[in-house]
């Protein structure tokens, strides 16, 4: 999954793809480099960020989704916690909902997913981005995040959503310390054991800077290490900004983990 932030303030690429032409060019580059899904977002969720109203998110994302879906023919996911934004994205040609609140911030989100029957990513976050990094605490982070996602699956199933529609994500960096992030990544097999596809988003995140001392613009290799580890531990999808740089690491890790190459193997 390649990240396309149509925002002025995302933590690593804010302001770069605000113009629809720049966003479309970025989407083309992501797909040419091997992205299977383009994840379009019109609101930053970095720690401390302020919410963006649905109208503005739609204004930013709709033309981009329309163009990407029409021209590139890859599935487009919409990264939003707003059902109104998600509905507009689906109407514009999007086909997956990616919600960092696991459908909690907007009560309409669960019914939208049920009605439209689309795949949807349920990600764990401790709280809203504005406050989530204020001293996050858990007694047992892995058990608590697992229980939270299981509970969200149960809510979805009760609302008529099929289990196979749901992708689970432990939410790396969303209300988590370095130790929490590492524990969750190490526990990837326990998330996989829930029986859903598992998505992991580590790309360029702060915990990689804490481990390597690198600034946000120099975390490619740190990201490669984390996505390779996540795939080796069973993750099915990884969400990354720099598909061109990371594709080979992803392809190799995937071939080792699953015992097969994506294309017929050359011997
Ligand atoms: N991380 C970010 C945004 N959306 N969605 C899922 N499912 N998993 C993630 O880990 C995840 C996500 C944060 O990264 P980014 O989009 O680059 O930053 P920002 O929120 O500042 O736009």
XYZ file of C-alpha atoms and ligand atoms in Angstrom:
289
model
C 0.000 0.000 0.000
C 1.536 3.286 -1.132
C 0.758 6.433 0.881
C -0.566 9.553 -0.834
C -1.189 12.372 1.632
C -3.132 15.238 0.070
C -2.475 17.413 3.100
C -0.439 20.495 3.983
C 0.788 19.030 7.281
C 1.460 15.280 7.177
C 4.505 14.416 9.259
C 6.793 13.360 6.428
C 5.325 14.578 3.122
C 2.905 17.366 4.076
C 2.380 19.955 1.330
C 4.074 17.969 -1.425
C 0.954 16.563 -3.114
C -1.720 19.171 -2.394
C -2.258 20.052 -6.055
C -4.241 17.324 -7.871
C -1.625 17.153 -10.650
C 1.191 16.609 -8.154
C -0.892 14.007 -6.334
C -1.676 12.142 -9.546
C 1.976 12.186 -10.560
C 2.876 10.736 -7.167
C 0.201 8.046 -7.542
C 1.588 7.125 -10.952
C 5.053 6.813 -9.428
C 3.769 4.663 -6.557
C 1.990 2.290 -8.947
C 4.881 2.167 -11.409
C 7.126 1.200 -8.489
C 4.827 -1.689 -7.543
C 2.140 -0.409 -5.177
C -0.931 -2.670 -5.243
C -3.123 -0.132 -3.431
C -2.923 3.680 -3.199
C -4.000 5.041 0.198
C -5.292 8.602 -0.200
C -5.708 10.814 2.853
C -6.892 14.415 3.258
C -6.215 14.731 6.979
C -2.967 14.272 8.874
C -3.170 12.042 11.939
C 0.330 12.750 13.192
C 0.606 13.206 16.968
C -0.869 16.569 17.945
C -2.624 17.193 14.603
C -5.953 19.011 14.418
C -9.024 17.474 12.730
C -9.962 18.588 9.198
C -13.686 18.976 8.428
C -15.238 16.428 6.043
C -15.902 19.054 3.369
C -12.254 20.021 3.191
C -11.109 16.373 3.213
C -13.471 15.697 0.295
C -12.272 18.792 -1.558
C -8.691 17.581 -1.251
C -9.187 13.899 -1.996
C -12.058 13.555 -4.481
C -10.306 14.752 -7.656
C -7.280 12.651 -6.815
C -9.311 9.495 -6.179
C -11.285 9.996 -9.388
C -8.127 10.409 -11.434
C -6.217 7.537 -9.806
C -9.128 5.098 -10.034
C -9.805 5.983 -13.663
C -6.271 6.181 -14.940
C -4.312 3.676 -12.895
C -6.808 0.897 -12.286
C -5.460 0.004 -8.839
C -7.685 -0.129 -5.765
C -7.760 3.178 -3.893
C -8.252 3.287 -0.139
C -9.439 6.386 1.684
C -7.638 7.174 4.928
C -10.321 8.860 7.000
C -12.350 8.508 10.174
C -15.348 10.326 8.632
C -18.180 8.326 7.067
C -19.080 11.303 4.863
C -15.554 11.438 3.461
C -15.435 7.663 3.049
C -18.782 7.643 1.190
C -17.610 10.423 -1.141
C -14.397 8.490 -1.786
C -16.298 5.318 -2.679
C -18.555 7.335 -4.986
C -15.453 8.777 -6.657
C -14.032 5.329 -7.439
C -12.336 4.331 -4.181
C -12.856 0.787 -3.005
C -11.352 0.386 0.488
C -11.872 2.315 3.745
C -8.862 2.822 6.029
C -9.961 4.132 9.426
C -7.346 4.830 12.116
C -10.095 4.804 14.764
C -11.363 1.328 13.870
C -14.727 2.971 12.994
C -15.160 4.578 16.446
C -14.792 8.303 15.788
C -17.827 8.417 13.473
C -20.789 6.248 14.480
C -21.977 6.147 10.844
C -18.837 4.369 9.645
C -19.913 0.839 10.615
C -23.247 1.123 8.786
C -21.519 2.576 5.711
C -19.143 -0.404 5.529
C -22.057 -2.798 6.003
C -24.104 -1.100 3.269
C -21.323 -0.838 0.717
C -19.754 -4.233 1.448
C -16.233 -2.895 0.879
C -13.006 -4.020 2.554
C -12.104 -1.880 5.549
C -9.024 -1.493 7.728
C -9.661 -1.302 11.473
C -6.661 0.289 13.159
C -6.104 0.632 16.890
C -5.477 4.081 18.341
C -5.542 4.955 21.994
C -7.263 8.310 21.435
C -7.584 11.197 18.980
C -4.301 12.225 17.334
C -4.336 15.541 19.254
C -3.790 13.748 22.563
C -2.735 10.171 21.801
C 0.969 10.585 22.549
C 0.431 12.156 25.987
C 2.015 9.464 28.157
C 0.334 6.409 26.607
C -0.065 3.589 29.163
C -1.128 -0.036 28.988
C -0.834 -2.898 31.474
C -0.231 -5.295 28.583
C -0.158 -3.487 25.254
C -0.428 -6.593 23.074
C -3.337 -8.109 25.002
C -5.161 -4.781 25.103
C -4.760 -3.985 21.413
C -5.770 -7.541 20.461
C -8.860 -7.339 22.683
C -9.773 -3.939 21.267
C -9.592 -5.128 17.660
C -11.544 -8.297 18.489
C -14.218 -6.146 20.072
C -14.358 -3.920 16.992
C -14.705 -7.007 14.783
C -17.596 -8.188 16.953
C -19.337 -4.790 16.607
C -18.879 -4.948 12.832
C -20.143 -8.521 12.531
C -23.196 -7.642 14.620
C -23.899 -4.817 12.153
C -23.842 -7.205 9.193
C -20.242 -6.745 8.018
C -18.568 -9.931 6.878
C -15.402 -10.943 8.709
C -13.507 -11.268 5.457
C -14.102 -7.572 4.736
C -12.024 -6.575 7.756
C -8.273 -5.957 7.794
C -6.685 -5.421 11.222
C -3.866 -3.033 12.119
C -2.257 -2.596 15.572
C -1.645 1.115 14.841
C 2.093 1.585 15.165
C 2.810 5.047 16.623
C -0.799 5.799 17.568
C -0.707 6.238 21.348
C 2.361 4.051 21.782
C 5.860 4.399 23.163
C 8.903 2.859 21.511
C 8.557 -0.214 23.743
C 4.852 -0.535 22.875
C 5.591 -0.330 19.137
C 8.292 -2.988 19.353
C 6.113 -5.304 21.446
C 3.243 -4.963 18.956
C 5.462 -5.614 15.946
C 6.992 -8.662 17.639
C 3.447 -9.893 18.322
C 2.408 -9.735 14.644
C 1.777 -13.537 14.603
C -0.823 -13.084 17.354
C -2.673 -10.528 15.222
C -2.431 -12.817 12.190
C -3.888 -15.633 14.339
C -7.147 -13.651 14.610
C -7.808 -14.805 11.054
C -7.908 -11.463 9.239
C -5.466 -9.869 6.862
C -3.047 -7.772 8.914
C -1.745 -4.362 7.811
C 1.319 -2.757 9.390
C 2.257 0.928 9.011
C 5.762 1.777 10.205
C 6.892 3.995 7.346
C 9.233 6.824 8.468
C 7.674 6.829 11.929
C 9.176 8.385 15.015
C 10.094 5.080 16.707
C 12.436 4.402 13.766
C 14.110 7.742 14.467
C 14.407 6.803 18.145
C 16.107 3.521 17.190
C 18.445 4.887 14.519
C 18.909 8.568 15.351
C 17.807 9.449 11.805
C 15.557 12.408 10.916
C 12.252 11.755 9.162
C 13.730 12.239 5.685
C 16.407 9.570 6.190
C 14.458 6.606 7.511
C 14.227 4.513 4.351
C 16.500 1.731 5.546
C 14.940 1.827 8.990
C 11.549 1.428 7.303
C 12.924 -1.432 5.197
C 14.080 -3.236 8.341
C 10.689 -2.841 9.964
C 8.600 -3.914 6.972
C 10.822 -6.927 6.314
C 10.444 -7.975 9.953
C 6.675 -7.438 9.849
C 6.303 -9.496 6.671
C 8.537 -12.253 8.069
C 6.239 -12.323 11.108
C 3.177 -12.768 8.889
C 1.860 -9.287 7.979
C -0.085 -9.331 4.708
C 0.030 -5.618 3.835
C 2.529 -2.885 4.575
C 1.737 0.810 4.233
C 4.762 2.752 2.970
C 5.529 6.159 1.479
C 8.534 5.218 -0.569
C 7.430 2.255 -2.660
C 10.279 2.638 -5.159
C 12.945 2.335 -2.466
C 11.192 -0.402 -0.487
C 9.754 -2.667 -3.149
C 12.710 -5.022 -3.314
C 12.884 -5.457 0.458
C 9.145 -6.193 0.474
C 9.301 -8.659 -2.435
C 12.225 -10.553 -0.886
C 10.749 -10.663 2.616
C 7.430 -11.822 1.175
C 9.020 -14.570 -0.918
C 10.926 -15.876 2.112
C 7.963 -15.656 4.470
C 5.489 -17.316 2.123
C 7.872 -19.642 0.361
C 6.987 -18.353 -3.059
C 7.810 -15.518 -5.404
C 5.161 -13.080 -6.604
C 6.047 -13.855 -10.204
C 7.152 -17.272 -11.496
C 10.552 -17.816 -9.924
C 13.632 -17.460 -12.075
C 16.179 -20.062 -11.141
N -0.392 5.599 9.768
C -0.650 6.869 9.383
C -1.844 7.166 8.712
N -2.743 6.198 8.429
N -3.405 3.933 8.503
C -3.169 2.667 8.894
N -4.058 1.698 8.604
N -2.026 2.319 9.555
C -1.077 3.243 9.884
O -0.062 2.879 10.531
C -1.309 4.605 9.496
C -2.506 4.912 8.802
C 0.335 7.954 9.658
O 1.217 8.154 8.583
P 1.092 9.311 7.458
O -0.148 9.124 6.656
O 2.321 9.375 6.667
O 1.080 10.645 8.281
P -0.022 11.703 8.569
O -1.028 11.051 9.459
O 0.740 12.829 9.232
O -0.660 12.135 7.272
